[in-house]
JSON list of C-alpha atoms and ligand atoms in Angstrom, two decimals:
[
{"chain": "N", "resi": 14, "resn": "UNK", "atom": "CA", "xyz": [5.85, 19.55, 7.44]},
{"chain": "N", "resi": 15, "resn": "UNK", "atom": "CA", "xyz": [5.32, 16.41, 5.79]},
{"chain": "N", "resi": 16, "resn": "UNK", "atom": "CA", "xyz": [4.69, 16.34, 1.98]},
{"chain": "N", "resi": 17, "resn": "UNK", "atom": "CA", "xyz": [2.68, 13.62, 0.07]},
{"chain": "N", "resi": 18, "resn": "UNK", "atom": "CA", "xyz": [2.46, 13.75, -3.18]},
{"chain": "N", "resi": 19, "resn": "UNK", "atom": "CA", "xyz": [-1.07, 11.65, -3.24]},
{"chain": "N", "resi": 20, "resn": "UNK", "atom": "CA", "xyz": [-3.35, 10.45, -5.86]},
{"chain": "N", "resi": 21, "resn": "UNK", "atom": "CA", "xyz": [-6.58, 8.92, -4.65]},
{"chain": "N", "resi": 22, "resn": "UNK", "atom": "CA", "xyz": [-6.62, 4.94, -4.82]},
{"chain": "N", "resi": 23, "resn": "UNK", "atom": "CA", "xyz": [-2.32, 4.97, -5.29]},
{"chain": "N", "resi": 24, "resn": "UNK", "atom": "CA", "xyz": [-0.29, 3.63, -2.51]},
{"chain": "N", "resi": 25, "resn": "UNK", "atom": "CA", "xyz": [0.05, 7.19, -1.06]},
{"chain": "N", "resi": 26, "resn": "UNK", "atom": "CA", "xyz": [-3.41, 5.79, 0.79]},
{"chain": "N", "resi": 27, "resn": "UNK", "atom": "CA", "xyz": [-0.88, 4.19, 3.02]},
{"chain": "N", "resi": 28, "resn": "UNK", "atom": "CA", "xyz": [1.48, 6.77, 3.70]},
{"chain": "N", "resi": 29, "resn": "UNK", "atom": "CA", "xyz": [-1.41, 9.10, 4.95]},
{"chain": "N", "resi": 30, "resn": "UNK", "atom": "CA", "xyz": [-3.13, 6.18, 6.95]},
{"chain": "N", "resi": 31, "resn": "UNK", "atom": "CA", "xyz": [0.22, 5.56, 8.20]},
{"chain": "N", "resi": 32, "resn": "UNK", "atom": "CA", "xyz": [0.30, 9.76, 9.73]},
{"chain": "N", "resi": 33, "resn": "UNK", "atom": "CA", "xyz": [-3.72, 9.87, 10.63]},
{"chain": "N", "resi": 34, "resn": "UNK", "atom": "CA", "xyz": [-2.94, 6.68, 13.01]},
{"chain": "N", "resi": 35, "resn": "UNK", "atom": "CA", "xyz": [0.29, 8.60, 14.23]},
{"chain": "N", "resi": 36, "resn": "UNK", "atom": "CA", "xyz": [-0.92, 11.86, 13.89]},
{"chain": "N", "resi": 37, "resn": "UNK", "atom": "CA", "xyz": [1.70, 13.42, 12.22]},
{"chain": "N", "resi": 38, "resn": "UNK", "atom": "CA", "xyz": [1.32, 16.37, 10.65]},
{"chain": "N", "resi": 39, "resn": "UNK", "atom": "CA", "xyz": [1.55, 16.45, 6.70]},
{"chain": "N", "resi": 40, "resn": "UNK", "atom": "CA", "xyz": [0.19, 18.30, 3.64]},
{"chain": "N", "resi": 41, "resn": "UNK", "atom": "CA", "xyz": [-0.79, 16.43, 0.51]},
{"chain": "N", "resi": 42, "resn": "UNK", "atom": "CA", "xyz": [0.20, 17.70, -3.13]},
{"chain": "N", "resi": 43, "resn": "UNK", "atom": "CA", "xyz": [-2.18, 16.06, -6.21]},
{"chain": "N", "resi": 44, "resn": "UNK", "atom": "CA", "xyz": [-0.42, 13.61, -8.32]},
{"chain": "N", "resi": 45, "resn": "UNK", "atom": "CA", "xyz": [-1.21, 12.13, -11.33]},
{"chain": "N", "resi": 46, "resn": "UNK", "atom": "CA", "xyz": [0.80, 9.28, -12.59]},
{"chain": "N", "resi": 47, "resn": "UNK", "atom": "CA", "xyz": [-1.58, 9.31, -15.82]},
{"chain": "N", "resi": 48, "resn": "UNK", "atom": "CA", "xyz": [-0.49, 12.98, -16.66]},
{"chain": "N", "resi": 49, "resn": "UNK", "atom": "CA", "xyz": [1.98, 14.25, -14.38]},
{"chain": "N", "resi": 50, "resn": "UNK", "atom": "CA", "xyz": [2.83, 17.68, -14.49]},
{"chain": "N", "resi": 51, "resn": "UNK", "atom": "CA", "xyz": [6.25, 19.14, -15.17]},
{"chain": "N", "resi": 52, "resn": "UNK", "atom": "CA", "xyz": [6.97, 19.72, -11.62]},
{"chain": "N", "resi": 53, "resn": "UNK", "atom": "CA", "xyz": [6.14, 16.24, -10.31]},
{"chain": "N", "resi": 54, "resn": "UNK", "atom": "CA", "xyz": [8.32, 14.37, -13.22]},
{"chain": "N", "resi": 55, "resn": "UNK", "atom": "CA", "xyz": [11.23, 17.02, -12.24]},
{"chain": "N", "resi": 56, "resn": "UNK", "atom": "CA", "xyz": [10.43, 15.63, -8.77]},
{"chain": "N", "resi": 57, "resn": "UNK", "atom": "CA", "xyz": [9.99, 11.88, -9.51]},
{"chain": "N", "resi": 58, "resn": "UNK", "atom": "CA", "xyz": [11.20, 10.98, -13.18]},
{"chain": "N", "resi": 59, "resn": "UNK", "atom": "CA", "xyz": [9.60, 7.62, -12.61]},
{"chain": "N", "resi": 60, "resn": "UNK", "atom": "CA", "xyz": [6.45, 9.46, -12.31]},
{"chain": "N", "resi": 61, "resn": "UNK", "atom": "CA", "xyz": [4.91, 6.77, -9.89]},
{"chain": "N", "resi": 62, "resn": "UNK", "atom": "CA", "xyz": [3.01, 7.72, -7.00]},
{"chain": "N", "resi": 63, "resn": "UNK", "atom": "CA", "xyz": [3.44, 8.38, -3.90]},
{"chain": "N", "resi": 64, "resn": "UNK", "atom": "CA", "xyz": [6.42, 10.81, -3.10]},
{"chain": "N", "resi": 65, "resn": "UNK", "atom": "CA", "xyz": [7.08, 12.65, 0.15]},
{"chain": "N", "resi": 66, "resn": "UNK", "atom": "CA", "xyz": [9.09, 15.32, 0.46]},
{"chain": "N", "resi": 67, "resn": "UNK", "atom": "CA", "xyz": [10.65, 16.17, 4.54]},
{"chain": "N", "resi": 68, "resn": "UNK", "atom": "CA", "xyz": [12.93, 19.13, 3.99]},
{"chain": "N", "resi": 69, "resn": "UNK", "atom": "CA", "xyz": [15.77, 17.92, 1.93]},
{"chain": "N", "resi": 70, "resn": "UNK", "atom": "CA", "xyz": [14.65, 14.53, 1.68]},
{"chain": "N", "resi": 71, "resn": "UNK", "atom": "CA", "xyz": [13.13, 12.82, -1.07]},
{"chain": "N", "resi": 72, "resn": "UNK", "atom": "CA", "xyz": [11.80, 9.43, -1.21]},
{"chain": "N", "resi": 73, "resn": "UNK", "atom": "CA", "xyz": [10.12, 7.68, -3.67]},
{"chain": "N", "resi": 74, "resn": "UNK", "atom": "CA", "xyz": [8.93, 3.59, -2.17]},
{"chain": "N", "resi": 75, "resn": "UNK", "atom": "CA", "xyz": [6.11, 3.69, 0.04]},
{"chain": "N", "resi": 76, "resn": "UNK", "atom": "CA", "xyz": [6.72, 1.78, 2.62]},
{"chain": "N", "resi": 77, "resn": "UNK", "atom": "CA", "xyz": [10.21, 3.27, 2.85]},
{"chain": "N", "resi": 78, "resn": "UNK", "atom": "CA", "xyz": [8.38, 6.23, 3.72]},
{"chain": "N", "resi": 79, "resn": "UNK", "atom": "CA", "xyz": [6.51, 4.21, 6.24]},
{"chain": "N", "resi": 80, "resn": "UNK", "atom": "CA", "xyz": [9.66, 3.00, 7.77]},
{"chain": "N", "resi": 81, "resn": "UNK", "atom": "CA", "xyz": [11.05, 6.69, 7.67]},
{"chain": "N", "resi": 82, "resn": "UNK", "atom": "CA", "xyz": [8.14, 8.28, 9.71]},
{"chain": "N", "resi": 83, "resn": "UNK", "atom": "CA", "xyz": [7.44, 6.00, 12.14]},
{"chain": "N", "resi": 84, "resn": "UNK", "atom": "CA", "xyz": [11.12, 6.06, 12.80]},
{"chain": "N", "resi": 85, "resn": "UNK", "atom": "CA", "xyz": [11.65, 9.93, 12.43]},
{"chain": "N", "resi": 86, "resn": "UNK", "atom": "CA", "xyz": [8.43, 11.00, 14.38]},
{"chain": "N", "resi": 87, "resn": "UNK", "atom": "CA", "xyz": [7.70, 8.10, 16.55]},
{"chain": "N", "resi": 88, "resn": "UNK", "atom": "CA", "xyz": [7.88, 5.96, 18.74]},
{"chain": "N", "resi": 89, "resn": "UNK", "atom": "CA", "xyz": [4.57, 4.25, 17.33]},
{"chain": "N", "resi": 90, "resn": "UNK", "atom": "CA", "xyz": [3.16, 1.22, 18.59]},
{"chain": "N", "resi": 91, "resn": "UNK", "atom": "CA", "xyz": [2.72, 0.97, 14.70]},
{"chain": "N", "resi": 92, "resn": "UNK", "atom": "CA", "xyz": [5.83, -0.63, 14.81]},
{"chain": "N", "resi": 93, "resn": "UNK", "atom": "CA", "xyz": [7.16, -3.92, 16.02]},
{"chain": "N", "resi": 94, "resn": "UNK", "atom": "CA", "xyz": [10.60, -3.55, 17.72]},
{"chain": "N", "resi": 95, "resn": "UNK", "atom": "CA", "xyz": [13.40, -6.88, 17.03]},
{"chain": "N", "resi": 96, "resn": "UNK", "atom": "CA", "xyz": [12.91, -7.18, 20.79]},
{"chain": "N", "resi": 97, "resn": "UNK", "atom": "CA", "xyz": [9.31, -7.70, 20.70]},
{"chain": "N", "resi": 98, "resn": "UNK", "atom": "CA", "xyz": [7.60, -10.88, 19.82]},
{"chain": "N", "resi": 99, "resn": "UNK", "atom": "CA", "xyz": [6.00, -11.53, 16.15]},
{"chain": "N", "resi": 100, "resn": "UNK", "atom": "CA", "xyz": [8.95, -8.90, 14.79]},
{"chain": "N", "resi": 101, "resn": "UNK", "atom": "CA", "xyz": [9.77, -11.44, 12.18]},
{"chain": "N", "resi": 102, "resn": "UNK", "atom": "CA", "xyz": [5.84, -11.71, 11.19]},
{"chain": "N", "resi": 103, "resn": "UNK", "atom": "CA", "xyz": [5.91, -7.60, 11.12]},
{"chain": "N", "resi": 104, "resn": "UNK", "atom": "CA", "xyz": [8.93, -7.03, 8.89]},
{"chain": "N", "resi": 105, "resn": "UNK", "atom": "CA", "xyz": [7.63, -10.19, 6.58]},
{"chain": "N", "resi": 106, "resn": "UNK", "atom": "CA", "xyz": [3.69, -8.64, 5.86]},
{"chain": "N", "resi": 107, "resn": "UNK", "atom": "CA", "xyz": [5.05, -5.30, 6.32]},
{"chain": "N", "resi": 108, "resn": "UNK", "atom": "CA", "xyz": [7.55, -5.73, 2.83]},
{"chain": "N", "resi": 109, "resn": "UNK", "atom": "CA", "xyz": [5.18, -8.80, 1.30]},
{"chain": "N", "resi": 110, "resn": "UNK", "atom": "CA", "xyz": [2.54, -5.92, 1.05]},
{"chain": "N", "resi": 111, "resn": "UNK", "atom": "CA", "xyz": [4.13, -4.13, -1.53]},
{"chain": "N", "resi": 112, "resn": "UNK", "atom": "CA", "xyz": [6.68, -6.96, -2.82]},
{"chain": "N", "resi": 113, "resn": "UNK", "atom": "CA", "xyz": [4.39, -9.60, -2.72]},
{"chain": "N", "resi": 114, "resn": "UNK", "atom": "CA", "xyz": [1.28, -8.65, -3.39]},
{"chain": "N", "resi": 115, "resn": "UNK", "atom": "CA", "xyz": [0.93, -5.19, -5.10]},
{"chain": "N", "resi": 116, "resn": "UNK", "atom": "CA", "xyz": [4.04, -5.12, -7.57]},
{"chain": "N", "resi": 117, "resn": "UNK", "atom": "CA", "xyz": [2.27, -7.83, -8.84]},
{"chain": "N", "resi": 118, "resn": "UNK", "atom": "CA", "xyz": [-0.49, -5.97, -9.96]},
{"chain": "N", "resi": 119, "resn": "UNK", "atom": "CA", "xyz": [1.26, -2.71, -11.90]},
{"chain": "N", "resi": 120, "resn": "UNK", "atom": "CA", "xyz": [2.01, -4.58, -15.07]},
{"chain": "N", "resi": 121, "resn": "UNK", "atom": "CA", "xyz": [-1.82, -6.04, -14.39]},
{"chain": "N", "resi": 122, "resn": "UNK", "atom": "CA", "xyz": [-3.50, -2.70, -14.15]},
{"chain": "N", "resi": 123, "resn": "UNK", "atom": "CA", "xyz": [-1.02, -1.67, -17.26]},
{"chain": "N", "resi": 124, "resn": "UNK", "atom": "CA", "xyz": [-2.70, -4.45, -19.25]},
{"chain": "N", "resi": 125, "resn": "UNK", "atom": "CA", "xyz": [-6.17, -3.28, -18.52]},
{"chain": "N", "resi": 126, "resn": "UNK", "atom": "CA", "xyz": [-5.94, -0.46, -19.50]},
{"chain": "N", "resi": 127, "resn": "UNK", "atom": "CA", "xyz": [-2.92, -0.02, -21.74]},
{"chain": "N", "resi": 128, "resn": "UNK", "atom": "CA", "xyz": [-2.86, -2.94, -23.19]},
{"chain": "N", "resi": 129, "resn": "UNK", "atom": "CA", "xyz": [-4.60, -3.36, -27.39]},
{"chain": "N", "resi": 130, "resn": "UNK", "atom": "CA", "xyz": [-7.81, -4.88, -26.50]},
{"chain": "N", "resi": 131, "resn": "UNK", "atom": "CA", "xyz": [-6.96, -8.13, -27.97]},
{"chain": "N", "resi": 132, "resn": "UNK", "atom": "CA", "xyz": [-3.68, -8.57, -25.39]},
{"chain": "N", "resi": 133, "resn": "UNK", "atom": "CA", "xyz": [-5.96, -7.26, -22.49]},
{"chain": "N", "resi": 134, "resn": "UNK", "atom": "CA", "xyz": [-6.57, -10.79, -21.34]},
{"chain": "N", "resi": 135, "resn": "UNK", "atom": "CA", "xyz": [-3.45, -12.41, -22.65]},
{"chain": "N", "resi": 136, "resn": "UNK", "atom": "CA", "xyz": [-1.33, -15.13, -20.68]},
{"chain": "N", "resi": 137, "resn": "UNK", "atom": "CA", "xyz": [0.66, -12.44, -17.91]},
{"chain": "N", "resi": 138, "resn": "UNK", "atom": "CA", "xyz": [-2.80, -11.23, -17.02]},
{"chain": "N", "resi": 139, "resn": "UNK", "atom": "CA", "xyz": [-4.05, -14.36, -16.29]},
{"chain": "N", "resi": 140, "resn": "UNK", "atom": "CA", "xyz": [-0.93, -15.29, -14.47]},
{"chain": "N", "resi": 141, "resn": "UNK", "atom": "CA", "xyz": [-0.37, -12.01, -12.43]},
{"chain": "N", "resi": 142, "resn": "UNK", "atom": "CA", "xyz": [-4.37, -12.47, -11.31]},
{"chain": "N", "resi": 143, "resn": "UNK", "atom": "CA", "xyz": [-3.78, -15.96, -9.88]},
{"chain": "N", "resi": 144, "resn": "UNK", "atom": "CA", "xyz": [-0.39, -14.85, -7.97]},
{"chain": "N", "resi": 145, "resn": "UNK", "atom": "CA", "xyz": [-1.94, -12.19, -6.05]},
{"chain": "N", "resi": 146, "resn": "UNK", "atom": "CA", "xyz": [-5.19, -13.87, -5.44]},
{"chain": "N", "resi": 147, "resn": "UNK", "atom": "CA", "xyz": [-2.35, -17.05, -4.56]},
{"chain": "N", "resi": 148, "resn": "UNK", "atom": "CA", "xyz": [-0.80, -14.69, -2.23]},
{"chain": "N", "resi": 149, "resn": "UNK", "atom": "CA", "xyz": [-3.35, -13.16, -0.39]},
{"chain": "N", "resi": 150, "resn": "UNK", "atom": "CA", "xyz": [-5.26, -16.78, 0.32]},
{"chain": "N", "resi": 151, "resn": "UNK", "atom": "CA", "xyz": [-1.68, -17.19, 2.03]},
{"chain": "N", "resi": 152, "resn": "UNK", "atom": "CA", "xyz": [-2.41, -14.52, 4.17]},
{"chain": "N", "resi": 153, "resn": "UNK", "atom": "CA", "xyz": [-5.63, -15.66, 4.78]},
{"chain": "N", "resi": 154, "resn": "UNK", "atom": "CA", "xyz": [-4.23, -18.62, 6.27]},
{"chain": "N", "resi": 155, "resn": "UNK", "atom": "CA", "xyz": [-1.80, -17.11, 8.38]},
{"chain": "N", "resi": 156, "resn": "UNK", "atom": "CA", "xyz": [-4.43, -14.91, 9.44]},
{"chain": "N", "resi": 157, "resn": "UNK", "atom": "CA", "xyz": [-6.19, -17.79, 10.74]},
{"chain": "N", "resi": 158, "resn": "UNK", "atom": "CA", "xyz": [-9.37, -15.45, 11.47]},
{"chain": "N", "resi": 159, "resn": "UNK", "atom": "CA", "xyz": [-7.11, -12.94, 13.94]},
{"chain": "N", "resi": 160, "resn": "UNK", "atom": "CA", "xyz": [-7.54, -9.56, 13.12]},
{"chain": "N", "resi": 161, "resn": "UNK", "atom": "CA", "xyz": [-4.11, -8.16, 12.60]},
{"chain": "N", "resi": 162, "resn": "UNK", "atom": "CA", "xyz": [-1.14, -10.04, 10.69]},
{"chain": "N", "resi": 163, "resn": "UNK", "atom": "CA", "xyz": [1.85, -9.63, 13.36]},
{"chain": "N", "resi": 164, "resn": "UNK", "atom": "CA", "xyz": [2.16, -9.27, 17.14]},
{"chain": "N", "resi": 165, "resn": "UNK", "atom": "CA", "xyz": [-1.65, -9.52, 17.74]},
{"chain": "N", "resi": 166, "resn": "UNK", "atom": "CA", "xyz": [-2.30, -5.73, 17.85]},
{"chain": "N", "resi": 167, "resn": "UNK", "atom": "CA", "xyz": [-2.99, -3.50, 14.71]},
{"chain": "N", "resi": 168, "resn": "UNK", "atom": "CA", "xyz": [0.76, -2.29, 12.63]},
{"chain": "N", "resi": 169, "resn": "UNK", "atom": "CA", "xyz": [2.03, -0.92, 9.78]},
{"chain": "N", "resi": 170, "resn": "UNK", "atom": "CA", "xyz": [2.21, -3.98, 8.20]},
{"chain": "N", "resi": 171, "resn": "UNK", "atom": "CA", "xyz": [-1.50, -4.38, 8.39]},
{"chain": "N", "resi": 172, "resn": "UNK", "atom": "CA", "xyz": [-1.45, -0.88, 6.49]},
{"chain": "N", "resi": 173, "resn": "UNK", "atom": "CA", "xyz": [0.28, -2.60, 4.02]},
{"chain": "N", "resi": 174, "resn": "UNK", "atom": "CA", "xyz": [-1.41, -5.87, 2.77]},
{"chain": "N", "resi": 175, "resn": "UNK", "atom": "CA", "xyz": [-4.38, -4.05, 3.31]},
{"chain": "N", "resi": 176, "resn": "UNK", "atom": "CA", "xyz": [-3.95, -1.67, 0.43]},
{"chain": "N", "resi": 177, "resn": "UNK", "atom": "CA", "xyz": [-4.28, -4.28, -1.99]},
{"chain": "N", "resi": 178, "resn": "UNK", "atom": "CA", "xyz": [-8.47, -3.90, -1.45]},
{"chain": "N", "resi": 179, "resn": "UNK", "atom": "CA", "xyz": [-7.82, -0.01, -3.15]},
{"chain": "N", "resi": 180, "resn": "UNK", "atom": "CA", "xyz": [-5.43, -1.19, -5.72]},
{"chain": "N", "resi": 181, "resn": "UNK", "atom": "CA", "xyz": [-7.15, -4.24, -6.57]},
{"chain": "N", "resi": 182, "resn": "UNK", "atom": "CA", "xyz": [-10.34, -2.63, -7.74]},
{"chain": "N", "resi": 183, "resn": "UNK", "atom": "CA", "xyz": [-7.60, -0.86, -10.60]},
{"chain": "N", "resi": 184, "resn": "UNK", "atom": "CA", "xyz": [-6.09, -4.15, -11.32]},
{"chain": "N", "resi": 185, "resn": "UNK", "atom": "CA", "xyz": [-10.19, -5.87, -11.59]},
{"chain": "N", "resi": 186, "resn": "UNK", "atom": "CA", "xyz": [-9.82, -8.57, -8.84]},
{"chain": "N", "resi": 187, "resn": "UNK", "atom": "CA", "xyz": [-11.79, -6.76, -6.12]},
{"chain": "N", "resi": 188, "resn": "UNK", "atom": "CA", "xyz": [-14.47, -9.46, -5.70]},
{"chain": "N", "resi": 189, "resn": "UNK", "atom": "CA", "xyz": [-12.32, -12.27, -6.59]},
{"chain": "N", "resi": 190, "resn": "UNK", "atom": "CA", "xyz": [-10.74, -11.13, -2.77]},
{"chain": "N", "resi": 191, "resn": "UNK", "atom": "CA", "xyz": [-10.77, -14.26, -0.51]},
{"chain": "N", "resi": 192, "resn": "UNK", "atom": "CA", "xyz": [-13.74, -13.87, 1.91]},
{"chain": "N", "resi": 193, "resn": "UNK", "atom": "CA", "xyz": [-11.61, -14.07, 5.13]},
{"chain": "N", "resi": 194, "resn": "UNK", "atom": "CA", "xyz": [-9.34, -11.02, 3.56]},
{"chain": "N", "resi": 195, "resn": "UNK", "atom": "CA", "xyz": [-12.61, -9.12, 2.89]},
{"chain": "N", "resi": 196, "resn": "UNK", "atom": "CA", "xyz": [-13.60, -9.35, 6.61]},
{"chain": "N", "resi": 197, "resn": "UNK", "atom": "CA", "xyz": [-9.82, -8.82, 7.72]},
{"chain": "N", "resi": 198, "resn": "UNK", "atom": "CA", "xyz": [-9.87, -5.61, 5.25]},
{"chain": "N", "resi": 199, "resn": "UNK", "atom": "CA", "xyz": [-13.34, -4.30, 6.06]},
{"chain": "N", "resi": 200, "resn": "UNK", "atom": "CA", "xyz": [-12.61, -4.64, 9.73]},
{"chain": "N", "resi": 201, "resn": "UNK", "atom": "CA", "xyz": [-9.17, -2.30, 9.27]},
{"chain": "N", "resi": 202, "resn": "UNK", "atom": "CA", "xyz": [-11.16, 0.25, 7.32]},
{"chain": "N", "resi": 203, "resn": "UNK", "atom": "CA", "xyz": [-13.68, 0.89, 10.26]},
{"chain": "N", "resi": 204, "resn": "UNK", "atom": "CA", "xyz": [-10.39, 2.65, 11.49]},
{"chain": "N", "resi": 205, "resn": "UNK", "atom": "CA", "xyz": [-11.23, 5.99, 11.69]},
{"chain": "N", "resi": 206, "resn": "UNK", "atom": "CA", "xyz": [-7.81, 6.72, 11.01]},
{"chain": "N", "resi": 207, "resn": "UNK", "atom": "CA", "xyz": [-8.62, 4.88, 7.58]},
{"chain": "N", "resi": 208, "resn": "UNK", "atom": "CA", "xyz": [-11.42, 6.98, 6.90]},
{"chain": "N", "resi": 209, "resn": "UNK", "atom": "CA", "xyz": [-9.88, 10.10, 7.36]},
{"chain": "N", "resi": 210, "resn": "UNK", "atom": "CA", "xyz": [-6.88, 9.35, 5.02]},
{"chain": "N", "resi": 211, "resn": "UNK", "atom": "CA", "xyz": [-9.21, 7.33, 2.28]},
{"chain": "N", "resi": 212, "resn": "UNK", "atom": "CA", "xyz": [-11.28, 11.02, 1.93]},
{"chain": "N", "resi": 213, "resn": "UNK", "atom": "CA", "xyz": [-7.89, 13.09, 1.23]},
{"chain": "N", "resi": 214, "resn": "UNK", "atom": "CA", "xyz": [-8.73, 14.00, -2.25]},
{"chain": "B", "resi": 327, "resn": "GSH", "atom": "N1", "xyz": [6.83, 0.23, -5.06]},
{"chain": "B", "resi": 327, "resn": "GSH", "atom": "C1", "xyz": [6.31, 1.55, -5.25]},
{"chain": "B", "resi": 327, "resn": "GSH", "atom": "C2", "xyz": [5.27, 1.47, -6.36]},
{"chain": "B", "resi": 327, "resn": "GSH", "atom": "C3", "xyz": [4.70, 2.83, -6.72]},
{"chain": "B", "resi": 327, "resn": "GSH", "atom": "C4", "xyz": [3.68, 2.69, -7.82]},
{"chain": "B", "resi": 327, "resn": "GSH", "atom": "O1", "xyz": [3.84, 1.86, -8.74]},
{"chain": "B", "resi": 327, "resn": "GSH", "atom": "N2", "xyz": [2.62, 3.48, -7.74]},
{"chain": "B", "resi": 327, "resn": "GSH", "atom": "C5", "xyz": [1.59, 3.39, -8.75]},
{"chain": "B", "resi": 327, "resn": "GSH", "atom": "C6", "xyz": [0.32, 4.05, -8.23]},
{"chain": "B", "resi": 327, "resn": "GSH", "atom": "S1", "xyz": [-0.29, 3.20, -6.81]},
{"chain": "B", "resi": 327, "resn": "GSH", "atom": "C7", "xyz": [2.04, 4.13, -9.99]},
{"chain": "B", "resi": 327, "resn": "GSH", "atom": "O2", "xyz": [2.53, 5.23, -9.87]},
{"chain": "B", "resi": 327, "resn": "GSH", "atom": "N3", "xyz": [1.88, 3.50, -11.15]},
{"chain": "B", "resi": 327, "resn": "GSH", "atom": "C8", "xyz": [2.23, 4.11, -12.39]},
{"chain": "B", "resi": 327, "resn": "GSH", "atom": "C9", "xyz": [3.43, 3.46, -13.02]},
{"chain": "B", "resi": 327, "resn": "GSH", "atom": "O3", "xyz": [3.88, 2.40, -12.55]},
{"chain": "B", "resi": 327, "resn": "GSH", "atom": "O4", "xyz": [3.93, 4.02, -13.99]},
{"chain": "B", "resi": 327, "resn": "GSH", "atom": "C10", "xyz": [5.73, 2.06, -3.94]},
{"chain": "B", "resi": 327, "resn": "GSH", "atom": "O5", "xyz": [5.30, 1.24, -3.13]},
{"chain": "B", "resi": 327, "resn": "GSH", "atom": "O6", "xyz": [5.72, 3.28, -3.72]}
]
């Protein structure tokens, strides 16, 4: 079976949206990236979070992981197929989730917290703040009020961008959130699907 290493609010949040919408089997494993224990730094010596585990496989990137299930234990309408139209929309959101949006807000969410209190608002902050916010009024307008950023049904790219609402409350731009990527968000978290996997503790 399955095994997530999962820390509620981290990007595992994906990974297990990502099986409750497939329903695929998994088991989760807590992970802390703020004190990991000895056997998730032997597992991960980057210590970030999420890791699944499939037998001899270890993996260590998200939406790899993403990629990896819906591959291994589809077929999922989760995914958009190069034959299908709005494939180049799905592969975009589906990688400008993490790489466009969220790696922008890890040194962020360092700063808050890490950073001595008079760096905490320092230039990079201030900068890193205004990319993502940048990036997800982009998506906004792409979005053009449709529900779903590719192929006009819900995928795994919508898992994606979404999790920026979780991660964005670490990184203190949760109600700077563009109003249209609210609603687009809020609507994708009436998924029951989402509300099974945002209750794994
Ligand atoms: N690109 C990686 C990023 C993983 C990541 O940075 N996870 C965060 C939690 S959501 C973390 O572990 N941060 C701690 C750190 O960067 O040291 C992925 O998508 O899996």
């Amino acid at each position: 079976m399955l095994k997530i290493f999962h820390s509620q609010g981290a990007r595992s949040l994906r990974v297990i949206w990502l099986c409750e919408e497939m329903g695929v089997p998994y088991e989760t494993a807590e992970a802390s990236f703020m004190k990991p224990s000895d056997e998730f730094k032997a597992i991960n010596p980057l210590r970030t979070v999420p890791v699944l585990q499939d037998g001899d496989v270890t993996m260590i990137e998200s939406v790899a992981m993403m990629i990896y299930i819906m591959a291994k234990y589809g077929p999922t309408d989760l995914e958009v197929k190069p034959n299908e139209p709005g494939y180049a929309e799905y592969l975009q959101f589906l990688l400008f989730g993490e790489a466009g949006i969220a790696a922008y807000g890890n040194p962020l969410v360092g700063t808050r917290f890490m950073a001595p209190d008079d760096q905490k608002q320092n230039w990079t902050a201030t900068y890193l703040k205004s990319a993502i916010l940048k990036r997800l009024q982009y998506v906004a307008d792409k979005l053009d009020g449709r529900p779903y950023v590719a192929a006009n049904r819900f995928t795994a790219a919508d898992i994606c961008v979404a999790y920026i609402a979780t991660g964005g409350k670490f990184a203190g731009i949760a109600d700077e959130i563009p109003a249209p990527m609210k609603n687009y968000i809020g609507a994708l978290h009436a998924r029951p699907a989402f509300q099974r996997a945002a209750a794994v503790k």
